[in-house]
Amino acid sequence: MRININQIKDMKQRGEKIAMLTAYDYVTAQVVDRAGVPLILVGDSLGMVLLGYESTLPVTMEVMLHHTSAVSRGAKNAIVIGDMPFMSYQVNAEKAMENAARFMQEAGAQAVKLEGGVTVAATVRRIVDSGIPVMGHIGMTPQSTYQLGGFKAQGKTLQAAKRLLDDAVALEQAGAFAVVLETMPAELSAFISKRINVPTIGIGAGAGCDGQVQVISDMLGLFTDFVPKHAKQFAHIAEVMSSAVSQYAAEVKSGAFPTPKESISLDPAVLADLEKAV
Ligand code: KIV
């Protein structure tokens, strides 16, 4: 049976750490789901790690719905969270609600995530009140990369740290069921995690969060253009793929592949008839 947001909130109360991973397609979602990861985020990070853009800004609703549908088909137990792309929720609360609903109705998600704190709290409240679970996301928010001056750590001064605490509290009060804390000092995320009752899910925010999220392509060692400081490579899949592809190409060239094992044979009588017929 599929896990629900109350069970995720209970995990914080029990002190049980929460694992979340991104997935962007059916097969990966199956692997992540079967491993027992309770939260799968179809992150707009797919714009960078899957589609090769330099930021997440070009990612559209249509692209997100396409990938979220695939993930939803692969994940039977986890909560699938659709990441609301740039300008799908910032224009006004009505447009945000319409787009959040599309993630549920058209793509089979069970929740949405959006970036921002105090400034989006009223929008979060409207979406939550319409019955859609919302995950918040504060700190280094990639959709604001040009405003923030790049993918930089946030909350390093007293004023900035206080602002992030206010953002987290505003999201909790608006009804968010969890909040992603991205790229901020570990002490600050631990402090915020103690101050709010809903789970915090960290990425580059240290061990004091209630859970952790990683971009799957980073933790699998699949996307290697840029390896963030917070990413631990649990595998080196790009190297495995590269060696398999080189071996395949070499075997095609040498004639070693395919062998009879990978081939379909024709009944010798049919072959003999074919030879006679032409
Ligand atoms: O898009 C994404 O993958 C994210 C995570 C990094 C939290 O927002």
Tab-separated table of C-alpha atoms and ligand atoms in Angstrom:
chain	number	residue	atom	x	y	z
A	1	MET	CA	0.000	0.000	0.000
A	2	ARG	CA	1.190	3.512	-0.796
A	3	ILE	CA	2.735	5.515	2.024
A	4	ASN	CA	1.011	8.802	2.911
A	5	ILE	CA	2.116	12.202	4.194
A	6	ASN	CA	0.987	11.494	7.770
A	7	GLN	CA	3.355	8.538	7.913
A	8	ILE	CA	6.161	10.833	6.705
A	9	LYS	CA	5.342	13.355	9.432
A	10	ASP	CA	5.237	10.540	12.022
A	11	MET	CA	8.756	9.500	11.007
A	12	LYS	CA	10.034	12.871	12.253
A	13	GLN	CA	8.196	12.445	15.561
A	14	ARG	CA	9.793	8.987	15.976
A	15	GLY	CA	13.235	10.325	15.045
A	16	GLU	CA	13.345	8.008	12.019
A	17	LYS	CA	15.395	9.523	9.179
A	18	ILE	CA	13.632	9.917	5.833
A	19	ALA	CA	15.258	9.049	2.496
A	20	MET	CA	14.140	10.833	-0.655
A	21	LEU	CA	15.572	10.498	-4.156
A	22	THR	CA	14.800	11.990	-7.523
A	23	ALA	CA	13.682	9.828	-10.437
A	24	TYR	CA	12.750	10.929	-13.923
A	25	ASP	CA	11.607	7.753	-15.692
A	26	TYR	CA	9.676	4.501	-15.252
A	27	VAL	CA	12.607	2.105	-14.822
A	28	THR	CA	14.447	4.253	-12.287
A	29	ALA	CA	11.235	4.832	-10.353
A	30	GLN	CA	10.756	1.044	-10.119
A	31	VAL	CA	14.274	0.597	-8.716
A	32	VAL	CA	13.897	3.418	-6.177
A	33	ASP	CA	10.412	2.319	-5.155
A	34	ARG	CA	11.386	-1.341	-4.747
A	35	ALA	CA	14.337	-0.271	-2.563
A	36	GLY	CA	11.791	1.158	-0.124
A	37	VAL	CA	12.524	4.868	-0.570
A	38	PRO	CA	9.297	6.518	0.636
A	39	LEU	CA	9.564	9.843	-1.246
A	40	ILE	CA	10.325	10.116	-4.959
A	41	LEU	CA	10.798	13.595	-6.338
A	42	VAL	CA	10.443	14.179	-10.056
A	43	GLY	CA	12.752	17.167	-9.744
A	44	ASP	CA	13.085	19.911	-12.305
A	45	SER	CA	16.801	19.095	-11.901
A	46	LEU	CA	16.001	16.804	-14.834
A	47	GLY	CA	16.534	19.899	-16.996
A	48	MET	CA	20.222	19.796	-16.101
A	49	VAL	CA	21.065	16.140	-15.427
A	50	LEU	CA	18.851	14.569	-18.086
A	51	LEU	CA	18.297	17.226	-20.756
A	52	GLY	CA	21.609	19.094	-20.601
A	53	TYR	CA	20.385	22.642	-19.897
A	54	GLU	CA	22.636	24.884	-17.798
A	55	SER	CA	19.846	25.639	-15.326
A	56	THR	CA	16.365	24.390	-14.424
A	57	LEU	CA	14.672	27.460	-15.931
A	58	PRO	CA	13.877	26.079	-19.415
A	59	VAL	CA	11.871	23.173	-17.937
A	60	THR	CA	8.158	23.493	-18.735
A	61	MET	CA	4.961	22.034	-17.269
A	62	GLU	CA	4.612	19.733	-20.288
A	63	VAL	CA	8.099	18.277	-19.744
A	64	MET	CA	7.429	17.812	-16.022
A	65	LEU	CA	4.083	16.103	-16.639
A	66	HIS	CA	5.651	13.774	-19.201
A	67	HIS	CA	8.346	12.591	-16.757
A	68	THR	CA	6.058	12.555	-13.711
A	69	SER	CA	3.611	10.240	-15.524
A	70	ALA	CA	6.432	7.816	-16.272
A	71	VAL	CA	7.602	7.853	-12.640
A	72	SER	CA	4.039	7.400	-11.380
A	73	ARG	CA	3.684	4.270	-13.506
A	74	GLY	CA	6.860	2.846	-11.924
A	75	ALA	CA	6.285	3.763	-8.268
A	76	LYS	CA	3.674	1.706	-6.460
A	77	ASN	CA	4.511	2.473	-2.803
A	78	ALA	CA	6.333	5.803	-2.582
A	79	ILE	CA	4.782	9.252	-2.604
A	80	VAL	CA	5.525	10.720	-6.029
A	81	ILE	CA	6.166	14.459	-5.801
A	82	GLY	CA	5.966	16.590	-8.942
A	83	ASP	CA	8.316	19.560	-8.888
A	84	MET	CA	6.521	22.684	-10.072
A	85	PRO	CA	8.715	24.280	-12.751
A	86	PHE	CA	9.735	27.910	-13.110
A	87	MET	CA	6.741	30.246	-13.599
A	88	SER	CA	4.155	27.510	-13.052
A	89	TYR	CA	3.268	28.907	-9.588
A	90	GLN	CA	4.837	32.384	-9.302
A	91	VAL	CA	2.330	34.269	-11.498
A	92	ASN	CA	-0.673	33.925	-9.175
A	93	ALA	CA	-2.308	31.436	-6.800
A	94	GLU	CA	-5.016	30.424	-9.349
A	95	LYS	CA	-2.457	29.439	-11.963
A	96	ALA	CA	-0.455	27.646	-9.259
A	97	MET	CA	-3.527	25.644	-8.199
A	98	GLU	CA	-4.357	24.732	-11.790
A	99	ASN	CA	-0.820	23.530	-12.424
A	100	ALA	CA	-0.616	21.646	-9.116
A	101	ALA	CA	-3.863	19.894	-10.040
A	102	ARG	CA	-2.405	18.882	-13.420
A	103	PHE	CA	0.381	17.001	-11.607
A	104	MET	CA	-2.264	15.000	-9.745
A	105	GLN	CA	-4.865	14.509	-12.486
A	106	GLU	CA	-2.696	14.131	-15.593
A	107	ALA	CA	0.522	12.722	-14.164
A	108	GLY	CA	-0.594	10.642	-11.161
A	109	ALA	CA	1.500	12.474	-8.522
A	110	GLN	CA	0.475	12.447	-4.866
A	111	ALA	CA	2.106	15.800	-3.969
A	112	VAL	CA	3.885	18.803	-5.465
A	113	LYS	CA	6.955	20.784	-4.450
A	114	LEU	CA	7.635	24.448	-5.025
A	115	GLU	CA	10.469	26.815	-4.171
A	116	GLY	CA	10.295	29.807	-1.819
A	117	GLY	CA	9.252	30.645	1.734
A	118	VAL	CA	7.359	33.674	3.039
A	119	THR	CA	6.694	34.946	-0.506
A	120	VAL	CA	4.913	31.750	-1.617
A	121	ALA	CA	3.211	30.877	1.696
A	122	ALA	CA	-0.210	32.200	0.609
A	123	THR	CA	0.000	30.132	-2.586
A	124	VAL	CA	1.009	27.037	-0.607
A	125	ARG	CA	-2.017	27.571	1.658
A	126	ARG	CA	-4.371	27.758	-1.362
A	127	ILE	CA	-2.963	24.579	-2.901
A	128	VAL	CA	-3.053	22.691	0.414
A	129	ASP	CA	-6.635	23.855	1.044
A	130	SER	CA	-7.623	22.433	-2.318
A	131	GLY	CA	-6.467	19.009	-1.080
A	132	ILE	CA	-3.017	18.784	-2.630
A	133	PRO	CA	-0.043	18.014	-0.339
A	134	VAL	CA	2.786	20.520	-0.800
A	135	MET	CA	6.482	20.176	-0.013
A	136	GLY	CA	8.353	23.478	0.455
A	137	HIS	CA	11.910	24.186	-0.673
A	138	ILE	CA	14.142	26.936	0.746
A	139	GLY	CA	17.815	27.897	0.883
A	140	MET	CA	19.623	27.599	-2.420
A	141	THR	CA	16.599	27.491	-4.685
A	142	PRO	CA	17.817	26.661	-8.202
A	143	GLN	CA	14.980	28.520	-9.976
A	144	SER	CA	16.412	31.736	-8.442
A	145	THR	CA	19.998	31.003	-9.450
A	146	TYR	CA	20.362	34.284	-11.366
A	147	GLN	CA	18.895	36.235	-8.441
A	148	LEU	CA	21.136	34.436	-5.938
A	149	GLY	CA	24.256	34.904	-8.071
A	150	GLY	CA	24.789	31.204	-8.762
A	151	PHE	CA	24.451	27.890	-6.959
A	152	LYS	CA	25.812	29.298	-3.668
A	153	ALA	CA	25.329	28.374	-0.007
A	154	GLN	CA	22.623	30.437	1.702
A	155	GLY	CA	21.970	31.543	5.283
A	156	LYS	CA	25.539	32.323	6.287
A	157	THR	CA	24.853	35.674	8.008
A	158	LEU	CA	22.577	36.302	10.980
A	159	GLN	CA	20.099	38.183	8.808
A	160	ALA	CA	20.059	35.496	6.097
A	161	ALA	CA	19.767	32.704	8.665
A	162	LYS	CA	16.839	34.475	10.345
A	163	ARG	CA	15.147	34.886	6.948
A	164	LEU	CA	15.427	31.158	6.268
A	165	LEU	CA	13.972	30.320	9.672
A	166	ASP	CA	11.047	32.679	8.913
A	167	ASP	CA	10.604	30.960	5.540
A	168	ALA	CA	10.487	27.507	7.131
A	169	VAL	CA	7.971	28.624	9.766
A	170	ALA	CA	5.810	30.321	7.097
A	171	LEU	CA	5.733	27.109	5.049
A	172	GLU	CA	4.812	24.999	8.068
A	173	GLN	CA	2.027	27.440	8.969
A	174	ALA	CA	0.802	27.386	5.354
A	175	GLY	CA	0.347	23.614	5.631
A	176	ALA	CA	3.423	22.234	3.865
A	177	PHE	CA	3.955	18.586	4.909
A	178	ALA	CA	7.757	18.806	4.634
A	179	VAL	CA	10.403	21.349	3.656
A	180	VAL	CA	13.558	20.825	1.584
A	181	LEU	CA	16.562	22.730	2.975
A	182	GLU	CA	19.138	23.133	0.217
A	183	THR	CA	22.811	24.153	0.533
A	184	MET	CA	23.047	25.895	3.871
A	185	PRO	CA	25.233	25.468	6.967
A	186	ALA	CA	24.610	22.237	8.871
A	187	GLU	CA	24.141	24.121	12.144
A	188	LEU	CA	21.407	26.287	10.624
A	189	SER	CA	19.466	23.371	9.124
A	190	ALA	CA	19.688	21.531	12.470
A	191	PHE	CA	18.377	24.657	14.197
A	192	ILE	CA	15.483	25.018	11.720
A	193	SER	CA	14.699	21.289	11.997
A	194	LYS	CA	14.209	21.670	15.742
A	195	ARG	CA	12.034	24.767	15.325
A	196	ILE	CA	9.409	23.290	12.991
A	197	ASN	CA	7.242	20.218	13.467
A	198	VAL	CA	7.145	19.027	9.866
A	199	PRO	CA	10.119	17.065	8.481
A	200	THR	CA	13.038	18.882	6.910
A	201	ILE	CA	14.704	17.113	4.000
A	202	GLY	CA	18.256	18.289	3.436
A	203	ILE	CA	20.475	18.447	0.405
A	204	GLY	CA	23.870	19.960	1.139
A	205	ALA	CA	22.474	20.925	4.553
A	206	GLY	CA	24.222	18.463	6.871
A	207	ALA	CA	23.113	15.602	9.061
A	208	GLY	CA	20.784	17.526	11.372
A	209	CYS	CA	17.837	17.420	8.960
A	210	ASP	CA	15.025	14.898	9.406
A	211	GLY	CA	15.790	13.362	6.036
A	212	GLN	CA	18.035	13.650	3.006
A	213	VAL	CA	17.429	14.015	-0.709
A	214	GLN	CA	19.903	13.468	-3.518
A	215	VAL	CA	19.662	13.856	-7.252
A	216	ILE	CA	19.816	10.235	-8.389
A	217	SER	CA	22.206	10.955	-11.263
A	218	ASP	CA	24.680	12.434	-8.742
A	219	MET	CA	24.548	9.597	-6.212
A	220	LEU	CA	24.797	6.948	-8.933
A	221	GLY	CA	27.800	8.678	-10.529
A	222	LEU	CA	25.830	8.994	-13.765
A	223	PHE	CA	25.969	12.763	-14.282
A	224	THR	CA	29.605	13.796	-14.061
A	225	ASP	CA	29.699	17.229	-15.791
A	226	PHE	CA	29.562	18.739	-12.310
A	227	VAL	CA	29.706	16.863	-9.010
A	228	PRO	CA	28.289	18.985	-6.166
A	229	LYS	CA	30.162	19.009	-2.825
A	230	HIS	CA	27.138	17.479	-1.105
A	231	ALA	CA	26.912	14.505	-3.455
A	232	LYS	CA	28.305	11.133	-2.462
A	233	GLN	CA	28.767	8.733	-5.356
A	234	PHE	CA	27.390	5.387	-4.167
A	235	ALA	CA	28.230	3.914	-7.597
A	236	HIS	CA	30.091	4.918	-10.764
A	237	ILE	CA	27.444	4.151	-13.348
A	238	ALA	CA	28.887	6.453	-16.037
A	239	GLU	CA	32.090	4.368	-15.946
A	240	VAL	CA	30.123	1.097	-16.091
A	241	MET	CA	28.117	2.415	-19.065
A	242	SER	CA	31.181	3.717	-20.837
A	243	SER	CA	33.011	0.407	-20.571
A	244	ALA	CA	29.928	-1.570	-21.699
A	245	VAL	CA	29.396	0.730	-24.701
A	246	SER	CA	33.074	0.507	-25.725
A	247	GLN	CA	32.988	-3.282	-25.460
A	248	TYR	CA	29.776	-3.423	-27.535
A	249	ALA	CA	31.256	-1.190	-30.252
A	250	ALA	CA	34.466	-3.267	-30.332
A	251	GLU	CA	32.535	-6.556	-30.579
A	252	VAL	CA	30.354	-5.252	-33.431
A	253	LYS	CA	33.510	-4.160	-35.232
A	254	SER	CA	35.303	-7.471	-34.697
A	255	GLY	CA	32.227	-9.594	-35.466
A	256	ALA	CA	32.235	-11.111	-31.961
A	257	PHE	CA	28.665	-9.863	-31.484
A	258	PRO	CA	26.107	-11.205	-32.197
A	259	THR	CA	26.725	-14.945	-31.715
A	260	PRO	CA	24.176	-17.714	-32.494
A	261	LYS	CA	22.996	-17.248	-28.875
A	262	GLU	CA	21.674	-13.769	-29.705
A	263	SER	CA	20.317	-14.830	-33.122
A	264	ILE	CA	17.119	-16.426	-34.409
A	265	SER	CA	17.587	-19.512	-36.626
A	266	LEU	CA	15.581	-20.414	-39.693
A	267	ASP	CA	14.348	-23.961	-40.318
A	268	PRO	CA	16.915	-25.444	-42.816
A	269	ALA	CA	14.018	-26.701	-44.970
A	270	VAL	CA	12.647	-23.160	-45.294
A	271	LEU	CA	16.111	-21.903	-46.175
A	272	ALA	CA	16.514	-24.614	-48.799
A	273	ASP	CA	13.111	-23.715	-50.310
A	274	LEU	CA	14.048	-20.027	-50.297
A	275	GLU	CA	17.267	-20.798	-52.156
A	276	LYS	CA	15.294	-22.773	-54.760
A	277	ALA	CA	12.665	-20.056	-55.066
A	278	VAL	CA	15.046	-17.261	-56.098
B	1	KIV	O1	14.891	19.459	-8.708
B	1	KIV	C1	15.370	18.783	-7.796
B	1	KIV	O2	15.905	17.685	-7.993
B	1	KIV	C2	15.290	19.327	-6.455
B	1	KIV	C3	16.065	18.639	-5.377
B	1	KIV	C4	17.492	18.979	-5.515
B	1	KIV	C5	15.553	18.958	-4.025
B	1	KIV	O3	14.633	20.302	-6.244
